[in-house]
Coordinates of C-alpha atoms in Angstrom, one line a residue:
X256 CA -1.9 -25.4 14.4
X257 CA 1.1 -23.3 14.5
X258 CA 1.1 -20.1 13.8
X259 CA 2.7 -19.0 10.4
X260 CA 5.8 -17.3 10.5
X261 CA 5.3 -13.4 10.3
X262 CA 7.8 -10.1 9.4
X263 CA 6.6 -8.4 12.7
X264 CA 10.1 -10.2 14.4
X265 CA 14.0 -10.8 13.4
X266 CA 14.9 -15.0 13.1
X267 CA 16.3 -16.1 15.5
X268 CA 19.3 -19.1 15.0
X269 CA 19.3 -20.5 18.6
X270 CA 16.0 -20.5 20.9
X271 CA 15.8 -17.3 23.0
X272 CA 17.4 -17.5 26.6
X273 CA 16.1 -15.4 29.2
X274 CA 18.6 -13.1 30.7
X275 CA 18.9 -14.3 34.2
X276 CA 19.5 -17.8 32.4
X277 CA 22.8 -16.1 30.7
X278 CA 24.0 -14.2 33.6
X279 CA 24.1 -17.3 35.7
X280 CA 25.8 -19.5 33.1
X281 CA 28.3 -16.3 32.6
X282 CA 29.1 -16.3 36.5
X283 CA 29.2 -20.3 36.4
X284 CA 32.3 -19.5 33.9
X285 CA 33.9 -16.5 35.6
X286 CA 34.0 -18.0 39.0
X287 CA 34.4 -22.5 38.4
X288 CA 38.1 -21.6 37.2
X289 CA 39.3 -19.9 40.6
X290 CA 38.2 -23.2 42.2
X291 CA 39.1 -25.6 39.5
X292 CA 42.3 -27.6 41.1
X293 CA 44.7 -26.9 38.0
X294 CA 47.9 -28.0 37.4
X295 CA 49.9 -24.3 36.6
X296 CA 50.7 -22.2 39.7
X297 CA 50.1 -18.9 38.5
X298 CA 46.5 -19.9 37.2
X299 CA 45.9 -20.4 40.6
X300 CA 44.7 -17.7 43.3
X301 CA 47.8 -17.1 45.6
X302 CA 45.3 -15.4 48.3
X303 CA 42.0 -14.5 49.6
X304 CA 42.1 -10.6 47.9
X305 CA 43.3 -12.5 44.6
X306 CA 40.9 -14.9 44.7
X307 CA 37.8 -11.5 45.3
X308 CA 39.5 -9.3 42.0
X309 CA 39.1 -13.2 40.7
X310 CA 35.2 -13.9 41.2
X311 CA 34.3 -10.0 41.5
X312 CA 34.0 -10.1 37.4
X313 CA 31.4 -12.3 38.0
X314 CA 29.0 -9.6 40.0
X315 CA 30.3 -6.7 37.4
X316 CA 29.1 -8.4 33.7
X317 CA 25.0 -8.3 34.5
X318 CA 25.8 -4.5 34.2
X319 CA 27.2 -4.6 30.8
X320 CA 23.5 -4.3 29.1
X321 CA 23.1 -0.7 30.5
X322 CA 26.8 0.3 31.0
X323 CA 29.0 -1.5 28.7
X324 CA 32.1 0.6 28.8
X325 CA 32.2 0.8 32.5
X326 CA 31.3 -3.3 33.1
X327 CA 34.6 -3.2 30.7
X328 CA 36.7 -1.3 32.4
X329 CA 36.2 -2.8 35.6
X330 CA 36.8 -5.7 34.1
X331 CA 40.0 -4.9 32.6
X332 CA 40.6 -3.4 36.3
X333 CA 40.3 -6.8 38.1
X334 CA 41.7 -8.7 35.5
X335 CA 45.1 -6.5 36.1
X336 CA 44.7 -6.0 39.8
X337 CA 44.8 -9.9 40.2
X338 CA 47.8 -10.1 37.1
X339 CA 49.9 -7.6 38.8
X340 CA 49.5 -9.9 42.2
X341 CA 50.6 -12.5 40.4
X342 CA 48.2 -14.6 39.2
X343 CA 46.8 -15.2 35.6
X344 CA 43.4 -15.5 36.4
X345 CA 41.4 -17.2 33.6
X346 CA 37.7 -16.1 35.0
X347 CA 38.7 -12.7 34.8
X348 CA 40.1 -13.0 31.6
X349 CA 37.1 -14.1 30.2
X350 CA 35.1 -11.5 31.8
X351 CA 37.4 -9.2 29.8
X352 CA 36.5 -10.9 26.6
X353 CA 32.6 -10.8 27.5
X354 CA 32.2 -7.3 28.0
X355 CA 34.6 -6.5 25.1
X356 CA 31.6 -8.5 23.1
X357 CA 29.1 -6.7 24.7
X358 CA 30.6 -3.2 23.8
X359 CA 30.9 -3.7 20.1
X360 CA 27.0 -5.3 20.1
X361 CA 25.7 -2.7 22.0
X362 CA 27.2 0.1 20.8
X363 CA 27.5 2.1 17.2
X364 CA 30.5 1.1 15.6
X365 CA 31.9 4.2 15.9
X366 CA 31.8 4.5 19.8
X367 CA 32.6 1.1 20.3
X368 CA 35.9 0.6 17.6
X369 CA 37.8 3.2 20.2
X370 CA 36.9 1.5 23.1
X371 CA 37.9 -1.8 21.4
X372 CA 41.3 -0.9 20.4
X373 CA 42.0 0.7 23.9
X374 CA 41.1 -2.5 26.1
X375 CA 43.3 -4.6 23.6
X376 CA 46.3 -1.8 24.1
X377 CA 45.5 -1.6 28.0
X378 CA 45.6 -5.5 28.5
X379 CA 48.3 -6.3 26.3
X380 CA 50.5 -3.2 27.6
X381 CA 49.6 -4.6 31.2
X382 CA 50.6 -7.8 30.6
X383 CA 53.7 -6.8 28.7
X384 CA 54.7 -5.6 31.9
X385 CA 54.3 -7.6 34.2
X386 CA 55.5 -10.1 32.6
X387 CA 59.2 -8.3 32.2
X388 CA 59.1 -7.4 35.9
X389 CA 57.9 -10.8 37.4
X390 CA 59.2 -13.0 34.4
X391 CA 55.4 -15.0 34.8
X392 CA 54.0 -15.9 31.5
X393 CA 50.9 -14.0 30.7
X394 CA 50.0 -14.9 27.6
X395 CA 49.6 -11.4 26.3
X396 CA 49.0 -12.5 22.8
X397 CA 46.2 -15.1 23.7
X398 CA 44.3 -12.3 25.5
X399 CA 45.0 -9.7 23.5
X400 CA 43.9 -11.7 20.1
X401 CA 40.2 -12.8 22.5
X402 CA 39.5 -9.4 23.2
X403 CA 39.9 -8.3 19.8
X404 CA 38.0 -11.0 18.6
X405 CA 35.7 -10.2 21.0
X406 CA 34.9 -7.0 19.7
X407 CA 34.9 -8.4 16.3
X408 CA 32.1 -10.4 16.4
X409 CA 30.0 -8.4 19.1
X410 CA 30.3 -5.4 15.8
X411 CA 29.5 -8.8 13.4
X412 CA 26.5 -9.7 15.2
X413 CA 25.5 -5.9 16.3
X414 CA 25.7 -5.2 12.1
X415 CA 23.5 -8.5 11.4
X416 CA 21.4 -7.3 13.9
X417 CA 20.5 -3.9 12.1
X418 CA 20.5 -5.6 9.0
X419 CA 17.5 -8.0 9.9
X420 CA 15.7 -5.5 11.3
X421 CA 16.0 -3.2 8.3
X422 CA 14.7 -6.0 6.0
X423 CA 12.1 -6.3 8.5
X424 CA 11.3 -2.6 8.2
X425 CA 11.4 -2.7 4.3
X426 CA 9.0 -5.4 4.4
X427 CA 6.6 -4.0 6.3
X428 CA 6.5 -1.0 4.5
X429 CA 6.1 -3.2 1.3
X430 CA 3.5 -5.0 3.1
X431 CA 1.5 -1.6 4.0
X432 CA 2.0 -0.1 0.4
X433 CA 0.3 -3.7 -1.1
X434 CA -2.3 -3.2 1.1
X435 CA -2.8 0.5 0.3
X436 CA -2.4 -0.6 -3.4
X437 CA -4.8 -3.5 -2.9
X438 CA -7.7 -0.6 -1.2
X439 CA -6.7 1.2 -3.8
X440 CA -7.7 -1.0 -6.5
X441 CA -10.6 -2.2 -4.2
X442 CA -12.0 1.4 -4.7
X443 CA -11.6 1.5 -8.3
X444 CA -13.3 -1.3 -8.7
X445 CA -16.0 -0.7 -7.0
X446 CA -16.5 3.2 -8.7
X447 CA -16.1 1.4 -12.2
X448 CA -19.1 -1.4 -11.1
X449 CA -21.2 1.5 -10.0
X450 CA -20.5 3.4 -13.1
X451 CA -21.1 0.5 -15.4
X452 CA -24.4 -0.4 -13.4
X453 CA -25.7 2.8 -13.5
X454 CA -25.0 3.4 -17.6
X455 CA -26.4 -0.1 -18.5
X456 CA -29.5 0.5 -15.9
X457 CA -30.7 3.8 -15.7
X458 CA -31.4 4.8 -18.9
X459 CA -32.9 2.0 -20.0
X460 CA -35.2 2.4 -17.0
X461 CA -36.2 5.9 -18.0
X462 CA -37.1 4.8 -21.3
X463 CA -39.1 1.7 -19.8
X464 CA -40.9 4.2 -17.6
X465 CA -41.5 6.9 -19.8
X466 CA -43.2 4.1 -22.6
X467 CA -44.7 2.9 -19.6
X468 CA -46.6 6.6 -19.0
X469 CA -47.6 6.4 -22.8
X470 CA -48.9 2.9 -23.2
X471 CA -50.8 3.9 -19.9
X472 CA -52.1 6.9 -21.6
X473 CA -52.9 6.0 -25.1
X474 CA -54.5 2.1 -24.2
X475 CA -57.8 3.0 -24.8
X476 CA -57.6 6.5 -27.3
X477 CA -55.0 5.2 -29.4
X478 CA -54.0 1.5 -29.3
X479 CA -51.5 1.4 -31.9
X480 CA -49.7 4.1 -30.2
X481 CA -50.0 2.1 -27.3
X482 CA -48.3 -1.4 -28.4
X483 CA -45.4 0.8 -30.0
X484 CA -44.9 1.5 -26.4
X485 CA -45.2 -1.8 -25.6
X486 CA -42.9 -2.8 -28.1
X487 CA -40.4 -0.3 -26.9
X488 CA -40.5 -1.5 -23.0
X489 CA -40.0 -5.1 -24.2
X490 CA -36.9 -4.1 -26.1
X491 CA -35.4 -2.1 -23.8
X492 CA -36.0 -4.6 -20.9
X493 CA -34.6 -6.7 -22.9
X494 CA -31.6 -4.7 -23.6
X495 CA -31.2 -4.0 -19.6
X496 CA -31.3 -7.5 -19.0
X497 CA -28.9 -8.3 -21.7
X498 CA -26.3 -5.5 -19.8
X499 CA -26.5 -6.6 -16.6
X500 CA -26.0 -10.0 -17.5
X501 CA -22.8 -9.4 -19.7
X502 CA -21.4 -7.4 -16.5
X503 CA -22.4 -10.2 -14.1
X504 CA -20.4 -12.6 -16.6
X505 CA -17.5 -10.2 -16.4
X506 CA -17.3 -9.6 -12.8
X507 CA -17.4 -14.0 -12.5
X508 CA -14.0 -14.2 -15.1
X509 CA -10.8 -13.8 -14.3
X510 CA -9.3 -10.5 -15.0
X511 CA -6.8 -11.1 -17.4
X512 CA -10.1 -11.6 -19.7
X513 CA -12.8 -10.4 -17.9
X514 CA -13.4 -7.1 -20.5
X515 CA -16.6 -6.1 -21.4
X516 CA -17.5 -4.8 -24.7
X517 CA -18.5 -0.7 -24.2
X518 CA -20.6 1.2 -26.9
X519 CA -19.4 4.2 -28.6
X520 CA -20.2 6.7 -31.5
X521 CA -21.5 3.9 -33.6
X522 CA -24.4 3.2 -31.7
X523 CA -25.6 6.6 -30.8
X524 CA -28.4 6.1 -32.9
X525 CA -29.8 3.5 -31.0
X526 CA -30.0 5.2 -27.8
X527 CA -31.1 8.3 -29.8
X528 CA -33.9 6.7 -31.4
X529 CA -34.8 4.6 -28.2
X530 CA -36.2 7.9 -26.7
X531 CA -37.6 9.3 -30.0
X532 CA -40.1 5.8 -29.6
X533 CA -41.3 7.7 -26.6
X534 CA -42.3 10.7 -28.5
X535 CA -39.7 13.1 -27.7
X536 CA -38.0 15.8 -30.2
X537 CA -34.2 14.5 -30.4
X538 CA -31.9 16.3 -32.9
X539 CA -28.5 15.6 -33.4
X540 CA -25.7 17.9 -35.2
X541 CA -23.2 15.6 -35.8
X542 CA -20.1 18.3 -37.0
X543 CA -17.3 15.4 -37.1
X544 CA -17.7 14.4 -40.2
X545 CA -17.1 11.1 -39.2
X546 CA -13.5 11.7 -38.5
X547 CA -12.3 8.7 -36.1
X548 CA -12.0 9.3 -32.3
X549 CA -10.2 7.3 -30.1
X550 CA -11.3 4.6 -28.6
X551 CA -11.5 5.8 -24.7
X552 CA -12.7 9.0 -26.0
X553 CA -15.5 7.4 -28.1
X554 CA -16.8 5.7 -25.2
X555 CA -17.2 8.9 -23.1
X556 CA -18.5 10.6 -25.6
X557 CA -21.1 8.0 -25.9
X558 CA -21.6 7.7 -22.2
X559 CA -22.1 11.9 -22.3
X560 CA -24.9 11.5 -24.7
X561 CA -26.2 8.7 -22.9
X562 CA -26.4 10.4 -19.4
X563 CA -27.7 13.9 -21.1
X564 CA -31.2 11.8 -22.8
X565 CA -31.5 10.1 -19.4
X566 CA -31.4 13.2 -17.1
X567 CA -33.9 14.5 -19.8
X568 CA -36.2 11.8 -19.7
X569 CA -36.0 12.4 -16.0
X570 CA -36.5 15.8 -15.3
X571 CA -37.4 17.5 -19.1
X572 CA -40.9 18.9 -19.0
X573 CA -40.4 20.3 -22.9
X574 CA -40.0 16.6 -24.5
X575 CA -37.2 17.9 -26.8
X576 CA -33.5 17.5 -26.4
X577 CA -30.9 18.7 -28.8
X578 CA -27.4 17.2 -29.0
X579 CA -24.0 18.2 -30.9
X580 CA -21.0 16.6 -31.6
X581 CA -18.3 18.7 -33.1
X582 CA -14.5 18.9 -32.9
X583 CA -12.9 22.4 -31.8
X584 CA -9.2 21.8 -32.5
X585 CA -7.9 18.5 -31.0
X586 CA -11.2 18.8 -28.5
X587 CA -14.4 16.5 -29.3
X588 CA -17.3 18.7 -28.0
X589 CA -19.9 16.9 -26.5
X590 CA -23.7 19.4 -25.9
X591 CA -26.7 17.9 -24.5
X592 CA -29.2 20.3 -23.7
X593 CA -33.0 19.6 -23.2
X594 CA -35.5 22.3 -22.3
X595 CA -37.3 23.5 -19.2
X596 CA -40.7 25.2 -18.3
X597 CA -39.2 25.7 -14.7
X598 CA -35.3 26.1 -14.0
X599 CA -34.5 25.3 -10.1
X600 CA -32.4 27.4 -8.6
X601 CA -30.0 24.9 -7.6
X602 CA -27.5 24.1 -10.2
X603 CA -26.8 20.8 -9.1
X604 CA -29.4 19.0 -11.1
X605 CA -30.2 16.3 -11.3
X606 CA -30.8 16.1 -7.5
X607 CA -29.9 12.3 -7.4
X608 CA -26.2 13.3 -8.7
X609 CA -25.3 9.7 -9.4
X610 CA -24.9 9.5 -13.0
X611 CA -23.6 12.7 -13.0
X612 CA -20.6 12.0 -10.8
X613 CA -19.9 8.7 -12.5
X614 CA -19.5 10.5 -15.9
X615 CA -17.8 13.4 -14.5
X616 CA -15.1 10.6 -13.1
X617 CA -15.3 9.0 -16.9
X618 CA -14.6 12.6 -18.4
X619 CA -11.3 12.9 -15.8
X620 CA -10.4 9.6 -16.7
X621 CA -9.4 11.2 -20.3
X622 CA -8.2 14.1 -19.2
X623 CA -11.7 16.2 -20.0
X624 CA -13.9 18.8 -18.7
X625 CA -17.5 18.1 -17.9
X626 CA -20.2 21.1 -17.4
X627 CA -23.3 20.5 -15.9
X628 CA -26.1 23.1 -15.0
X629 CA -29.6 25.3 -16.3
X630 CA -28.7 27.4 -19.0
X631 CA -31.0 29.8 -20.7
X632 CA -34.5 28.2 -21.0
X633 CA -32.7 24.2 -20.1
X634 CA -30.3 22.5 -18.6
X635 CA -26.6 21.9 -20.3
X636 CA -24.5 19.2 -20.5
X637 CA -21.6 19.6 -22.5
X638 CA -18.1 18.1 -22.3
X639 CA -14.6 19.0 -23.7
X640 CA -13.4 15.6 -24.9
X641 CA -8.9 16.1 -26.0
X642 CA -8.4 13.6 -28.9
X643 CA -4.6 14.0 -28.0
X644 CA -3.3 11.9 -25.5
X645 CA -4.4 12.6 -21.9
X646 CA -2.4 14.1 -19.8
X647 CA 0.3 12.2 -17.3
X648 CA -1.6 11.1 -14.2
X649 CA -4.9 10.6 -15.9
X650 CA -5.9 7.3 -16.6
X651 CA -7.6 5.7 -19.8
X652 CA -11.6 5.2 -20.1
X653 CA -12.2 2.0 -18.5
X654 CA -13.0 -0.4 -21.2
X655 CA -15.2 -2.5 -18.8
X656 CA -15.4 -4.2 -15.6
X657 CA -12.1 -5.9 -14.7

């Protein structure tokens, strides 16, 4: 198959012709017309040195690539040397025409519009007068119009030139910035999946294994106790099961409607009361007063709440947690704290760090603060929540996986 058409070259109208191909044509051109049998006298070499300054132009244009204003002054050179012996040689001529092209399409157009006008002015002035002393007709205004047109369209094509490859260069640099928005985006993505997973996962998993201990523990002393545990791990792996699902749907739908439903506020009591099954001491101050929240900052607040019981399920040793809810200003102040027989040293807890970098990215998200380390007797959790709207540069909560 061929392959598909890329930005990494310029179009090209004709098929590319290697340059020894063009140099031979070019010397074909300068040199047939000093042989060619024609009709007119003065088009005709009169002698062996005007028939050398008449195929010499021929040897002189390869150079033009690497030293256009000297390949056109020789030129020019020639092409008078043979007009002042009297002969009008066409191959010369065109020489001068060719090299007047190449100045103006290798050069800027400010170096080469000088050297432009001067040729025309040296060639027309040349043949101006030589034609007053000999009386031969030189056609002055034929060459004189070719070299300028020459020059013309060597600066027409030179300008084209820069053009394409400036569209080229804009394009690529499009290119690179899609892909760099595309990673981008890629990244995002894949933070939001692994905070999503780990919200709908973990603490449901706590709970599982903390009923798990008790049902363990209280089989044969206290049975009821038992199947409340029981009870418990079947709702909450039904509940996990439930998540992962709805985000496995989400991630398999199209984005303009793949939005998952997030829990805020509202249910706080379930999550609360999913760990008080277990027989820990959760008490929530609630200072709102049920004053609305906005929606992003609802879902953080909920997903603060959420990671504080889990980390204390985890790592607690007290079995009591205590969190508040209450606005300071236009901050929502979110305060999980849980007990501990034994602070570690390192304030970094919970060693795993997951959940707590996830929510500390949610926090950002709406322009928050998140605190997270032993205080006296526990560990805190507390975050400042701005009911305002965020700041420029942060982003909204993500309402689900997208």
């Amino acid at each position: 198959m061929r392959p598909a058409p890329t930005i990494d070259a310029a179009p090209r109208l004709l098929p590319s012709v290697p340059v020894w191909v063009r140099d031979i044509v070019t010397a074909v051109l300068v040199i047939v017309p000093a042989f060619a049998p024609v009709p007119f006298p003065e088009l005709r070499p009169s002698s062996p040195l005007v028939f050398a300054l008449a195929v010499l132009p021929a040897a002189v244009l390869p150079f033009r690539r690497r030293w256009p204003r000297a390949a056109l002054a020789v030129c020019i050179a020639l092409y008078v040397a043979a007009l002042a012996l009297g002969t009008l040689a066409p191959g010369a001529g065109l020489a001068v025409v060719i090299a007047a092209y190449g100045v103006s399409n290798r050069l800027d157009r400010r170096a080469a519009f000088p050297v432009s006008v001067a040729a025309v002015g040296v060639v027309v002035a040349a043949s101006i007068v030589v034609e007053v002393m000999t009386g031969m007709d030189t056609r002055f205004l034929q060459i004189g119009l070719s070299v300028a047109l020459a020059g013309a369209v060597g600066d027409a094509t030179r300008s084209r030139r820069a053009y394409v490859l400036a569209v080229i260069e804009r394009a690529r640099r499009a290119e690179q910035t899609r892909e760099a928005e595309a990673s981008r985006r890629v990244t995002e993505e894949r933070l939001r999946i692994a905070r999503d997973l780990h919200d709908a996962v973990a603490h449901q998993i706590s709970v599982i294994s903390l009923n798990a201990g008790v049902a363990s523990s209280a089989l044969e002393t206290r049975p009821e106790r038992a199947r409340e545990a029981l009870a418990t791990i079947r709702t909450a792996s039904r509940d996990v099961l439930g998540e992962i699902g709805s985000m496995l749907t989400v991630l398999r739908t199209p984005d303009e409607v793949g939005v998952r439903e997030q829990p805020g506020l509202a249910r706080l009591g379930d999550v609360v009361e999913s760990v008080r099954v277990a027989g820990w001491d959760v008490v929530v101050r609630d200072e709102t007063a049920g004053e609305p929240v906005p929606l992003g900052v609802d879902i953080v607040a909920y997903r603060v709440v959420q990671e504080g019981l889990t980390n204390a399920l985890k790592h607690g040793t007290a079995r009591r947690v205590h969190v508040l809810l209450r606005r300071d200003g236009d901050v929502l102040e979110v305060v999980v704290t849980n007990p501990l027989d034994h602070v570690p040293a390192d304030p970094e807890l919970p060693p795993s760090g997951f959940g707590l970098v996830g929510l500390r990215e949610r926090v950002d998200s709406v322009g928050g603060a998140l605190e997270a380390g032993p205080a006296p007797g526990g560990f805190r959790l507390a975050a400042r929540l701005p009911l305002a709207a965020p700041a420029t540069g942060a982003r909204p909560a993500s309402g689900g996986v997208a």
